[in-house]
Coordinates of C-alpha atoms and ligand atoms in Angstrom, one line a residue:
X29 CA -10.8 -54.7 16.8
X30 CA -8.7 -57.7 16.1
X31 CA -10.5 -60.9 16.9
X32 CA -8.7 -62.7 19.7
X33 CA -9.0 -66.1 17.9
X34 CA -6.9 -64.8 15.0
X35 CA -3.7 -64.6 17.1
X36 CA -0.6 -66.1 15.6
X37 CA 0.9 -68.5 18.0
X38 CA 3.2 -71.5 18.0
X39 CA 0.7 -73.6 19.7
X40 CA -3.0 -72.9 19.7
X41 CA -4.6 -72.9 23.1
X42 CA -8.1 -74.4 23.6
X43 CA -9.4 -71.2 25.1
X44 CA -8.3 -67.6 24.6
X45 CA -9.2 -66.9 28.2
X46 CA -10.0 -69.2 31.2
X47 CA -11.5 -67.6 34.3
X48 CA -11.1 -69.5 37.5
X49 CA -14.2 -68.9 39.7
X50 CA -17.9 -68.3 39.1
X51 CA -18.5 -65.9 42.0
X52 CA -19.2 -62.1 41.7
X53 CA -15.8 -61.4 40.0
X54 CA -15.9 -64.4 37.6
X55 CA -19.5 -63.6 36.5
X56 CA -18.7 -60.0 35.6
X57 CA -15.4 -60.9 33.9
X58 CA -17.3 -63.5 31.9
X59 CA -20.0 -61.0 31.0
X60 CA -17.4 -58.6 29.6
X61 CA -15.5 -61.2 27.6
X62 CA -18.7 -62.9 26.3
X63 CA -19.8 -59.5 25.0
X64 CA -16.6 -59.3 23.1
X65 CA -17.1 -62.7 21.5
X66 CA -14.0 -64.1 23.1
X67 CA -13.4 -67.9 23.3
X68 CA -13.7 -68.1 27.1
X69 CA -14.7 -70.6 29.8
X70 CA -15.2 -70.4 33.5
X71 CA -13.9 -73.2 35.7
X72 CA -15.7 -73.4 39.0
X73 CA -14.8 -75.9 41.7
X74 CA -18.3 -76.0 43.3
X75 CA -21.3 -77.7 41.8
X76 CA -22.9 -74.4 40.9
X77 CA -22.1 -70.6 40.6
X78 CA -22.1 -68.0 43.3
X79 CA -18.7 -68.3 45.1
X80 CA -19.0 -66.8 48.6
X81 CA -22.8 -66.8 48.3
X82 CA -22.9 -70.4 47.1
X83 CA -20.8 -71.7 50.0
X84 CA -21.7 -69.6 53.1
X85 CA -25.2 -70.9 54.0
X86 CA -25.0 -70.5 57.7
X87 CA -27.9 -68.9 59.5
X88 CA -27.6 -65.1 59.6
X89 CA -25.3 -64.8 56.6
X90 CA -26.0 -61.6 54.8
X91 CA -24.4 -58.5 53.2
X92 CA -23.1 -55.7 55.4
X93 CA -22.8 -53.6 52.3
X94 CA -26.1 -51.9 51.3
X95 CA -27.7 -54.4 48.9
X96 CA -28.2 -51.8 46.2
X97 CA -24.5 -50.8 46.3
X98 CA -23.4 -54.4 46.2
X99 CA -25.3 -55.4 43.0
X100 CA -23.7 -55.1 39.6
X101 CA -23.9 -51.6 38.1
X102 CA -23.2 -52.5 34.4
X103 CA -26.8 -53.0 33.1
X104 CA -29.6 -50.4 33.5
X105 CA -32.0 -53.1 32.5
X106 CA -30.8 -55.3 35.4
X107 CA -30.9 -52.4 37.8
X108 CA -34.5 -51.7 36.8
X109 CA -35.6 -55.3 37.1
X110 CA -34.1 -56.4 40.4
X111 CA -35.9 -55.6 43.6
X112 CA -33.7 -55.8 46.7
X113 CA -36.0 -56.7 49.5
X114 CA -33.8 -55.8 52.5
X115 CA -31.3 -53.1 53.0
X116 CA -28.7 -55.8 53.8
X117 CA -29.8 -58.8 51.9
X118 CA -29.4 -62.4 53.1
X119 CA -27.5 -65.2 51.5
X120 CA -30.4 -67.1 49.8
X121 CA -31.5 -63.9 48.1
X122 CA -27.9 -63.0 47.1
X123 CA -27.4 -66.4 45.5
X124 CA -30.8 -66.0 43.7
X125 CA -29.5 -62.7 42.4
X126 CA -26.3 -64.1 41.0
X127 CA -28.3 -66.9 39.3
X128 CA -30.7 -64.3 37.9
X129 CA -27.8 -62.2 36.4
X130 CA -26.1 -65.3 34.9
X131 CA -29.3 -66.5 33.3
X132 CA -30.4 -63.1 32.1
X133 CA -27.2 -62.7 30.2
X134 CA -27.0 -66.3 29.1
X135 CA -23.7 -66.9 30.8
X136 CA -24.2 -70.3 32.2
X137 CA -23.3 -72.0 28.9
X138 CA -19.7 -70.8 29.4
X139 CA -19.4 -72.2 32.9
X140 CA -18.0 -75.6 33.8
X141 CA -18.8 -76.8 37.4
X142 CA -17.0 -79.3 39.7
X143 CA -13.7 -78.2 38.0
X144 CA -11.2 -77.7 40.8
X145 CA -8.0 -76.3 39.3
X146 CA -5.1 -78.0 41.1
X147 CA -2.2 -76.7 38.9
X148 CA -1.5 -74.0 36.3
X149 CA 1.9 -74.0 34.6
X150 CA 3.0 -71.3 32.2
X151 CA 4.3 -72.7 28.8
X152 CA 7.1 -70.3 28.1
X153 CA 7.8 -71.5 24.6
X154 CA 4.2 -71.1 23.5
X155 CA 2.9 -68.2 25.6
X156 CA 0.1 -70.1 27.2
X157 CA -1.1 -71.6 30.4
X158 CA -1.6 -75.3 30.9
X159 CA -4.1 -76.1 33.6
X160 CA -4.7 -79.4 35.4
X161 CA -7.9 -80.2 37.2
X162 CA -8.2 -82.3 40.3
X163 CA -9.8 -85.0 38.2
X164 CA -6.8 -85.1 35.9
X165 CA -8.3 -83.2 33.0
X166 CA -6.0 -80.8 31.2
X167 CA -6.9 -77.5 29.5
X168 CA -4.9 -74.7 27.9
X169 CA -5.5 -71.0 27.5
X170 CA -3.6 -67.9 26.3
X171 CA -4.7 -65.7 29.2
X172 CA -5.6 -66.9 32.7
X173 CA -7.9 -64.7 34.9
X174 CA -8.2 -65.6 38.6
X175 CA -11.5 -64.7 40.2
X176 CA -10.9 -66.9 43.1
X177 CA -12.2 -64.6 45.8
X178 CA -10.6 -63.0 48.9
X179 CA -12.1 -65.3 51.5
X180 CA -12.6 -68.7 49.9
X181 CA -9.9 -70.8 51.6
X182 CA -11.6 -71.6 54.9
X183 CA -9.4 -72.6 57.8
X184 CA -10.7 -74.9 60.5
X185 CA -8.8 -74.6 63.8
X186 CA -5.9 -76.9 64.7
X187 CA -7.3 -78.5 67.8
X188 CA -6.5 -82.1 68.8
X189 CA -9.3 -84.6 68.7
X190 CA -11.5 -82.7 66.1
X191 CA -12.0 -85.9 64.1
X192 CA -13.2 -87.8 67.2
X193 CA -16.4 -85.7 67.7
X194 CA -19.4 -88.0 67.2
X195 CA -22.0 -85.3 66.2
X196 CA -22.0 -83.0 63.1
X197 CA -19.3 -80.4 63.1
X198 CA -18.3 -78.0 60.3
X199 CA -16.7 -74.8 59.3
X200 CA -19.3 -72.1 58.5
X201 CA -18.1 -72.0 54.9
X202 CA -19.2 -75.6 54.6
X203 CA -22.6 -75.2 56.4
X204 CA -24.6 -78.1 54.9
X205 CA -26.9 -77.5 51.9
X206 CA -29.6 -79.8 53.4
X207 CA -31.4 -78.4 56.5
X208 CA -29.6 -78.9 59.8
X209 CA -31.8 -80.1 62.7
X210 CA -31.2 -77.4 65.3
X211 CA -34.3 -77.3 67.5
X212 CA -33.5 -78.2 71.1
X213 CA -29.8 -79.0 70.2
X214 CA -26.8 -78.1 72.3
X215 CA -24.6 -76.1 69.9
X216 CA -21.0 -74.7 70.2
X217 CA -19.6 -71.9 68.1
X218 CA -15.9 -71.3 68.1
X219 CA -14.9 -67.9 66.8
X220 CA -16.3 -64.4 67.0
X221 CA -15.3 -62.6 63.8
X222 CA -17.8 -61.2 61.3
X223 CA -19.1 -64.7 60.6
X224 CA -19.3 -65.8 64.2
X225 CA -21.2 -62.6 65.2
X226 CA -23.8 -63.3 62.5
X227 CA -24.2 -67.0 63.1
X228 CA -24.3 -66.7 66.9
X229 CA -27.1 -64.1 66.9
X230 CA -29.1 -66.1 64.4
X231 CA -28.6 -69.5 66.0
X232 CA -29.6 -68.2 69.5
X233 CA -33.2 -68.3 68.4
X234 CA -33.0 -71.7 66.8
X235 CA -31.2 -74.0 69.2
X236 CA -31.8 -75.3 72.7
X237 CA -28.5 -74.2 74.2
X238 CA -25.7 -72.2 72.7
X239 CA -22.1 -71.9 74.0
X240 CA -19.7 -69.4 72.4
X241 CA -16.0 -70.0 72.6
X242 CA -14.3 -66.6 72.3
X243 CA -10.6 -66.1 72.2
X244 CA -10.5 -62.4 71.3
X245 CA -13.6 -60.2 71.0
X246 CA -14.1 -57.9 68.1
X247 CA -15.6 -54.4 68.1
X248 CA -19.0 -54.7 66.6
X249 CA -21.7 -52.2 65.7
X250 CA -25.4 -52.5 64.7
X251 CA -26.3 -53.3 61.2
X252 CA -29.7 -51.7 61.6
X253 CA -31.2 -53.7 58.7
X254 CA -34.7 -53.3 57.5
X255 CA -37.0 -54.1 54.5
X256 CA -37.0 -52.1 51.3
X257 CA -40.5 -51.2 50.2
X258 CA -41.6 -50.8 46.6
X259 CA -41.6 -47.1 47.0
X260 CA -38.1 -47.1 48.4
X261 CA -36.9 -49.4 45.7
X262 CA -38.4 -47.0 43.1
X263 CA -36.5 -44.2 44.7
X264 CA -33.3 -46.2 44.7
X265 CA -33.7 -47.0 41.0
X266 CA -34.2 -43.3 40.2
X267 CA -31.0 -42.5 42.1
X268 CA -28.8 -45.4 40.9
X269 CA -26.5 -43.2 38.8
X270 CA -26.0 -40.9 41.8
X271 CA -25.5 -43.8 44.2
X272 CA -22.8 -45.5 42.0
X273 CA -21.1 -42.1 41.3
X274 CA -20.8 -41.6 45.1
X275 CA -19.4 -45.1 45.5
X276 CA -16.8 -44.3 42.9
X277 CA -15.6 -41.3 44.7
X278 CA -15.7 -42.6 48.3
X279 CA -12.5 -44.3 49.7
X280 CA -14.3 -47.6 50.5
X281 CA -16.6 -47.9 47.5
X282 CA -19.6 -47.3 49.7
X283 CA -22.0 -44.4 50.0
X284 CA -20.4 -43.7 53.4
X285 CA -17.8 -41.0 53.3
X286 CA -15.5 -39.8 56.1
X287 CA -16.5 -36.8 58.2
X288 CA -14.1 -34.2 56.9
X289 CA -14.0 -32.2 60.1
X290 CA -11.0 -32.6 62.2
X291 CA -11.5 -34.8 65.3
X292 CA -9.8 -32.1 67.5
X293 CA -11.5 -29.2 65.8
X294 CA -14.9 -30.1 67.1
X295 CA -16.0 -30.2 70.7
X296 CA -16.6 -33.5 72.6
X297 CA -20.3 -32.8 72.5
X298 CA -20.1 -32.6 68.7
X299 CA -18.2 -35.8 68.5
X300 CA -20.7 -37.6 70.7
X301 CA -23.6 -36.2 68.6
X302 CA -22.0 -37.7 65.4
X303 CA -21.4 -41.0 67.1
X304 CA -24.9 -41.3 68.5
X305 CA -26.2 -40.5 65.0
X306 CA -23.9 -43.1 63.3
X307 CA -24.7 -45.8 65.8
X308 CA -28.4 -45.5 65.0
X309 CA -27.9 -45.5 61.2
X310 CA -27.6 -48.6 59.0
X311 CA -24.4 -50.0 57.8
X312 CA -20.7 -49.1 57.9
X313 CA -21.2 -45.4 58.6
X314 CA -20.0 -45.9 62.2
X315 CA -16.6 -47.0 60.7
X316 CA -16.4 -45.2 57.4
X317 CA -18.3 -41.9 58.1
X318 CA -16.4 -41.3 61.3
X319 CA -13.5 -38.8 61.8
X320 CA -10.5 -39.9 59.8
X321 CA -8.3 -39.7 62.9
X322 CA -10.0 -42.9 64.2
X323 CA -7.8 -44.8 61.7
X324 CA -4.5 -43.0 62.4
X325 CA -4.4 -41.4 65.8
X326 CA -4.2 -43.6 69.0
X327 CA -5.8 -40.9 71.2
X328 CA -8.8 -40.3 68.9
X329 CA -9.2 -44.0 68.4
X330 CA -9.1 -44.7 72.2
X331 CA -11.8 -42.1 72.8
X332 CA -14.1 -43.6 70.2
X333 CA -13.3 -47.1 71.4
X334 CA -14.4 -46.1 74.9
X335 CA -17.7 -44.8 73.4
X336 CA -18.4 -48.2 71.8
X337 CA -17.3 -50.0 75.0
X338 CA -20.0 -48.1 76.9
X339 CA -22.6 -49.0 74.3
X340 CA -21.7 -52.7 74.9
X341 CA -21.9 -52.2 78.7
X342 CA -25.4 -50.7 78.2
X343 CA -26.6 -53.6 76.0
X344 CA -25.2 -56.6 78.0
X345 CA -26.9 -57.1 81.4
X346 CA -24.1 -59.1 83.1
X347 CA -21.2 -56.7 83.7
X348 CA -18.7 -59.5 83.7
X349 CA -19.9 -60.8 80.4
X350 CA -19.9 -57.3 79.0
X351 CA -16.3 -56.7 79.9
X352 CA -15.3 -60.0 78.2
X353 CA -17.0 -58.8 75.0
X354 CA -15.0 -55.6 75.0
X355 CA -11.7 -55.9 73.1
X356 CA -8.7 -54.9 75.2
X357 CA -5.9 -55.6 72.7
X358 CA -6.9 -53.3 69.8
X359 CA -9.0 -50.2 69.1
X360 CA -12.2 -49.9 67.2
X361 CA -11.9 -50.3 63.4
X362 CA -8.3 -51.4 63.1
X363 CA -9.6 -54.8 62.3
X364 CA -12.6 -55.4 60.0
X365 CA -15.7 -54.3 62.0
X366 CA -18.4 -57.0 62.2
X367 CA -21.9 -55.5 61.8
X368 CA -24.4 -57.2 64.1
X369 CA -28.1 -57.7 64.7
X370 CA -28.9 -58.0 68.4
X371 CA -25.5 -59.7 68.9
X372 CA -24.9 -58.2 72.3
X373 CA -28.4 -58.9 73.5
X374 CA -27.9 -62.5 72.6
X375 CA -25.8 -62.8 75.8
X376 CA -28.7 -61.7 77.9
X377 CA -30.6 -64.9 77.0
X378 CA -30.4 -67.6 79.7
X379 CA -29.6 -70.4 77.3
X380 CA -26.6 -68.5 75.7
X381 CA -23.2 -68.9 77.4
X382 CA -19.8 -67.2 76.8
X383 CA -16.6 -69.1 77.4
X384 CA -13.5 -67.0 77.4
X385 CA -10.9 -69.3 76.1
X386 CA -8.1 -66.7 76.6
X387 CA -8.7 -67.6 80.3
X388 CA -9.6 -71.3 80.0
X389 CA -8.1 -72.5 76.6
X390 CA -9.6 -75.3 74.6
X391 CA -7.5 -78.4 75.2
X392 CA -9.1 -80.8 72.8
X393 CA -12.3 -81.8 71.1
X394 CA -13.7 -85.0 72.6
X395 CA -16.2 -87.5 71.2
X396 CA -19.0 -85.7 73.1
X397 CA -17.9 -82.1 73.0
X398 CA -15.1 -79.6 74.0
X399 CA -12.7 -79.8 76.9
X400 CA -11.2 -76.6 78.2
X401 CA -8.5 -76.2 80.9
X402 CA -11.5 -75.9 83.3
X403 CA -14.0 -78.5 82.4
X404 CA -15.8 -80.7 79.8
X405 CA -18.8 -79.4 77.7
X406 CA -21.2 -81.7 75.9
X407 CA -22.6 -80.7 72.5
X408 CA -24.7 -82.1 69.7
X409 CA -23.2 -79.8 67.0
X410 CA -19.9 -77.9 66.8
X411 CA -19.6 -74.9 64.4
X412 CA -16.2 -73.5 63.6
X413 CA -16.5 -69.8 62.6
X414 CA -12.7 -69.6 62.5
X415 CA -12.1 -67.7 59.3
X416 CA -10.0 -67.9 56.2
X417 CA -6.5 -68.1 54.8
X418 CA -7.4 -64.7 53.3
X419 CA -6.4 -63.3 50.0
X420 CA -3.4 -65.5 49.1
X421 CA -4.9 -68.8 50.5
X422 CA -6.9 -69.6 47.4
X423 CA -3.8 -68.9 45.3
X424 CA -1.6 -71.1 47.5
X425 CA -4.1 -74.0 47.0
X426 CA -3.3 -74.0 43.2
X427 CA 0.2 -75.0 42.1
X428 CA 1.0 -72.0 40.0
X429 CA 4.2 -72.3 38.1
X430 CA 5.6 -69.4 36.2
X431 CA 8.6 -69.0 33.9
X432 CA 11.7 -70.9 34.9
X433 CA 9.7 -73.2 37.1
X434 CA 9.1 -70.5 39.8
X435 CA 6.2 -71.3 42.1
X436 CA 3.8 -68.5 43.1
X437 CA 3.4 -69.9 46.6
X438 CA 7.2 -69.6 47.0
X439 CA 7.3 -66.1 45.6
X440 CA 4.6 -65.1 48.0
X441 CA 5.8 -67.1 51.0
X442 CA 6.6 -64.1 53.1
X443 CA 3.9 -61.9 51.6
X444 CA 2.6 -61.0 48.2
X445 CA 4.4 -58.9 45.7
X446 CA 2.4 -57.7 42.7
X447 CA 2.0 -54.9 40.2
X448 CA -1.3 -53.1 40.9
X449 CA -2.5 -56.2 42.6
X450 CA -3.3 -57.8 39.2
X451 CA 0.0 -58.6 37.5
X452 CA 2.9 -60.7 38.7
X453 CA 6.4 -60.7 37.3
X454 CA 7.4 -64.2 36.3
X455 CA 3.8 -65.2 35.7
X456 CA 3.0 -63.8 32.3
X457 CA -0.6 -63.7 31.0
X458 CA -2.0 -64.1 34.4
X459 CA -4.5 -61.5 35.6
X460 CA -5.5 -61.6 39.3
X461 CA -8.6 -59.3 39.1
X462 CA -9.0 -58.9 42.8
X463 CA -5.6 -60.0 43.9
X464 CA -3.6 -59.1 46.9
X465 CA -2.6 -55.4 46.9
X466 CA -5.3 -54.4 44.5
X467 CA -7.9 -51.8 45.3
X468 CA -10.7 -54.4 45.3
X469 CA -9.5 -56.2 48.3
X470 CA -10.3 -53.5 50.8
X471 CA -13.5 -52.0 49.4
X472 CA -17.1 -52.8 48.9
X473 CA -16.2 -55.8 46.9
X474 CA -18.3 -55.6 43.7
X475 CA -17.5 -51.9 43.3
X476 CA -13.8 -52.8 43.4
X477 CA -14.3 -55.8 41.3
X478 CA -15.9 -53.8 38.5
X479 CA -12.9 -51.6 38.5
X480 CA -10.6 -54.6 38.3
X481 CA -12.5 -56.4 35.6
X482 CA -12.9 -53.3 33.4
X483 CA -9.2 -52.7 33.6
X484 CA -8.4 -56.4 32.9
X485 CA -10.8 -56.3 29.9
X486 CA -9.1 -53.2 28.6
X487 CA -5.7 -54.8 29.0
X488 CA -6.7 -57.9 27.1
X489 CA -8.3 -55.8 24.4
X490 CA -5.0 -53.9 24.1
X491 CA -3.1 -57.1 23.7
X492 CA -5.5 -58.4 21.0
X493 CA -5.6 -55.1 19.1
X494 CA -1.8 -55.2 18.9
X495 CA -1.5 -58.9 18.3
X496 CA 0.4 -59.6 21.5
X497 CA 0.4 -63.0 22.9
X498 CA 2.4 -62.3 26.0
X499 CA 2.3 -59.7 28.8
X500 CA 4.2 -59.5 32.0
X501 CA 4.8 -56.9 34.7
X502 CA 8.4 -55.7 34.9
X503 CA 10.2 -56.5 38.2
X504 CA 10.8 -52.8 38.7
X505 CA 7.1 -51.9 38.4
X506 CA 6.2 -54.7 40.7
X507 CA 8.7 -53.8 43.3
X508 CA 7.7 -50.1 43.2
X509 CA 4.0 -51.0 43.6
X510 CA 4.6 -53.4 46.5
X511 CA 6.8 -50.8 48.2
X512 CA 4.1 -48.2 47.9
X513 CA 1.4 -50.6 49.3
X514 CA 3.8 -51.4 52.3
X515 CA 4.4 -47.6 52.9
X516 CA 0.7 -47.0 53.1
X517 CA 0.5 -49.3 56.1
X518 CA 3.0 -47.1 58.0
X519 CA 0.4 -44.5 58.9
X520 CA -2.6 -46.6 59.7
X521 CA -3.3 -48.2 63.1
X522 CA -4.4 -51.3 61.2
X523 CA -0.8 -52.2 60.8
X524 CA -0.7 -53.4 64.4
X525 CA -3.9 -55.5 64.1
X526 CA -4.1 -59.3 64.3
X527 CA -6.6 -59.6 61.5
X528 CA -6.7 -60.8 57.9
X529 CA -5.8 -57.3 56.5
X530 CA -2.3 -58.0 57.8
X531 CA -2.2 -61.6 56.9
X532 CA -2.8 -63.0 60.4
X533 CA -4.4 -66.4 60.8
X534 CA -3.5 -68.6 63.8
X535 CA -4.5 -71.7 61.9
X536 CA -2.1 -71.3 58.9
X537 CA 1.5 -72.1 59.3
X538 CA 3.6 -69.0 58.9
X539 CA 0.6 -66.7 59.3
X540 CA 0.5 -66.7 63.1
X541 CA 1.0 -63.2 64.5
X542 CA 4.4 -61.8 64.0
X543 CA 5.1 -61.1 60.3
X544 CA 3.0 -58.4 58.7
X545 CA 1.8 -59.2 55.1
X546 CA 0.9 -56.2 53.0
X547 CA -2.3 -57.6 51.7
X548 CA -4.5 -54.6 50.9
X549 CA -4.1 -51.3 49.2
X550 CA -4.9 -48.5 51.6
X551 CA -4.9 -45.6 49.2
X552 CA -8.7 -45.7 48.7
X553 CA -10.7 -46.7 45.7
X554 CA -10.7 -43.4 43.8
X555 CA -6.9 -43.2 43.8
X556 CA -6.6 -46.9 42.8
X557 CA -9.0 -46.4 39.9
X558 CA -7.2 -43.2 38.7
X559 CA -3.9 -45.1 38.8
X560 CA -5.3 -47.8 36.5
X561 CA -6.8 -45.2 34.2
X562 CA -3.5 -43.3 33.9
X563 CA -1.6 -46.5 33.4
X564 CA -3.9 -47.7 30.6
X565 CA -3.8 -44.3 28.8
X566 CA 0.0 -44.5 28.8
X567 CA 0.0 -47.9 27.1
X568 CA 0.0 -50.0 30.3
X569 CA 3.4 -48.8 31.5
X570 CA 5.1 -51.3 33.7
X571 CA 3.9 -54.2 31.6
X572 CA 6.0 -55.7 28.8
X573 CA 4.3 -57.1 25.7
X574 CA 5.4 -59.6 23.0
X575 CA 4.1 -61.3 19.9
X576 CA 4.3 -65.0 19.5
X577 CA 7.3 -66.2 17.4
X578 CA 8.9 -62.8 17.6
X579 CA 11.8 -61.7 19.7
X580 CA 10.5 -58.1 19.4
X581 CA 9.7 -56.9 22.8
X582 CA 7.6 -53.8 23.1
X583 CA 9.1 -52.5 26.3
X584 CA 7.1 -49.9 28.2
X585 CA 9.6 -48.8 30.8
X586 CA 8.3 -48.2 34.3
X587 CA 8.3 -44.5 35.0
X588 CA 9.2 -43.6 38.6
X589 CA 8.2 -40.0 38.0
X590 CA 4.5 -40.9 37.4
X591 CA 4.1 -43.6 39.9
X592 CA 5.8 -41.7 42.7
X593 CA 3.1 -39.1 42.6
X594 CA 0.8 -41.5 44.5
X595 CA 0.8 -41.2 48.2
X596 CA -0.9 -42.9 51.1
X597 CA -3.5 -40.2 51.8
Ligands
LIG602 P1 -12.2 -63.9 61.1 O1 -12.6 -62.5 61.2 O2 -10.8 -64.2 60.8 O3 -12.6 -64.5 62.6 C1 -12.2 -65.8 62.9 C2 -12.5 -66.0 64.4 O4 -12.2 -67.3 64.8 C3 -11.7 -65.0 65.3 O5 -12.6 -64.7 66.4 C4 -10.6 -65.9 65.8 O6 -10.0 -65.6 67.0 C5 -11.3 -67.2 65.9 N1 -10.4 -68.4 65.9 C6 -9.7 -68.8 64.9 N2 -9.0 -69.9 65.2 C7 -9.4 -70.2 66.5 C8 -9.0 -71.2 67.4 N3 -8.1 -72.2 67.0 N4 -9.6 -71.2 68.6 C9 -10.5 -70.3 68.9 N5 -10.8 -69.3 68.1 C10 -10.3 -69.2 66.9 O7 -13.1 -64.8 60.1 P2 -14.6 -64.5 59.7 O8 -15.5 -64.2 60.9 O9 -15.0 -65.7 58.9 O10 -14.6 -63.2 58.9 C11 -13.7 -63.1 57.8 C12 -14.1 -62.0 56.9 O11 -15.1 -62.5 56.1 C13 -14.6 -60.8 57.5 O12 -13.7 -59.9 58.1 C14 -15.4 -60.2 56.4 O13 -14.6 -59.5 55.6 C15 -15.9 -61.4 55.7 N6 -17.3 -61.6 56.1 C16 -18.2 -60.7 55.6 C17 -19.5 -60.8 56.0 C18 -20.5 -59.9 55.4 O14 -20.2 -59.2 54.4 N7 -21.6 -59.7 55.9 C19 -19.9 -61.8 56.9 C20 -19.0 -62.7 57.4 C21 -17.7 -62.6 57.0 P3 -8.7 -64.7 67.1 O15 -9.1 -63.3 66.6 O16 -8.2 -64.8 68.5 O17 -7.7 -65.3 66.1

């Protein structure tokens, strides 16, 4: 293997690789590169590592992937050492886990904290990236890897008067690190997505009075969490190979796999039997182990949605409140399904109130609370569970400038365009390991991220082995991939949803409902992985490579024949 530090270049960069972000993706990418002895650093904007699990400290925050399918799979020793205590582990434990992994593999020494990258400009003459941090510091690297997360650009709402509120108010992503005094307090939560559903149920046992401001309800299903005993953990350890093998072959990177029987081939009784079983089981089975027609067929989806609606009616005592909690504008599973713990029962508690702001919209935040079109509410604390500028938001917050001065945020203004979600024409030497349109974005995140990181590491190794200092997706390969990703939306009901999978966010200019953004790869994780394997074995077709100081281009033309064998199935 060529040592990456031996590359011939016109200008020697400080680092061979810079990774932006010390979350799940950044930690694994760092591990792989540190193992290879690469001159690498991680720049993390926060004061410590953990990404999502560092920031989101709100009560109730936890996995809704099974803990043992969320952990890293790369080290047998680590798998044998770590004991997951809950089937769906909570944020404090998840952060401890990421710290444990980092320390075990001695990765902290490569990490630099409080380093917010504000700009990254490609130096075309020297094949390197020049980064500027918020504090003015400048760094250079040959290859830049973004591990910036999918949901790390939080978006508070745009409501007049927010700055006038006299008590504490914060977005869930910025839940304070120091304890928040909640006992006896009057608390408002705005937003009922996956975060809202978790924080509302948890807060209801901690506060004096809780008012939920809901604009559109989501279809939620029980998480059915529970502890993992020593004996169960020993069994999981013995089955880890099997568990990860199953995750590799399932479309979502989970143990849950779709029911292969046709929705219409079985009787209504058989459908109900499956749904009763899935509703009582832990995790995403209710979504991912269901009949596949739920995702594609309006009639099948409507029948199942009505089943879930009846479950909500059974669980919420007040029929008027129950109806408000049942989505009427979309069917089950076309938006990301929040998994909940006693969420619906929360509304049976006398001190919990639901305000339907589709009926009585919020007009402004006042110094003492929230004013709707109907009345004023007084609060001690306001919590905004209003979501994220998903997937491209964290890219837009960095001023990426590629060849010829092209800005990434301009290129992606109407939606991302990428090659396999990890390469961008016009932005050489940039690897977006869980970028838009990659397989990682729509799967059990760490399973997807391991696929992305392994591919990225192979690509870098290939460049080093051949002495290449520059790599860039061809425009043809990029267009072809993005067209395929868009085509995959044509068959799924999700294309109609107002959710982050289609780029909707009412608080981000240009992302209000209307224009669909093809953010996620809907072909399933096995197909994505196979595409990457084939591409690597064929010399990374669709990517052009070049050596510094040489005009010789090793052109690997994009082959329509091979790529067009992929379909949306
Ligand atoms: P989200 O799903 O985008 O939900 C945001 C919520 O805020 C929606 O109910 C939205 O209503 C509401 N909202 C936004 N702006 C508003 C405004 N101006 N006024 C009133 N309501 C407003 O965001 P999220 O709940 O943070 O979840 C995002 C993603 O994070 C999830 O889909 C999931 O992938 C991930 N997540 C994962 C976990 C986990 O793994 N356990 C937990 C939490 C989150 P509208 O729908 O009407 O816009």
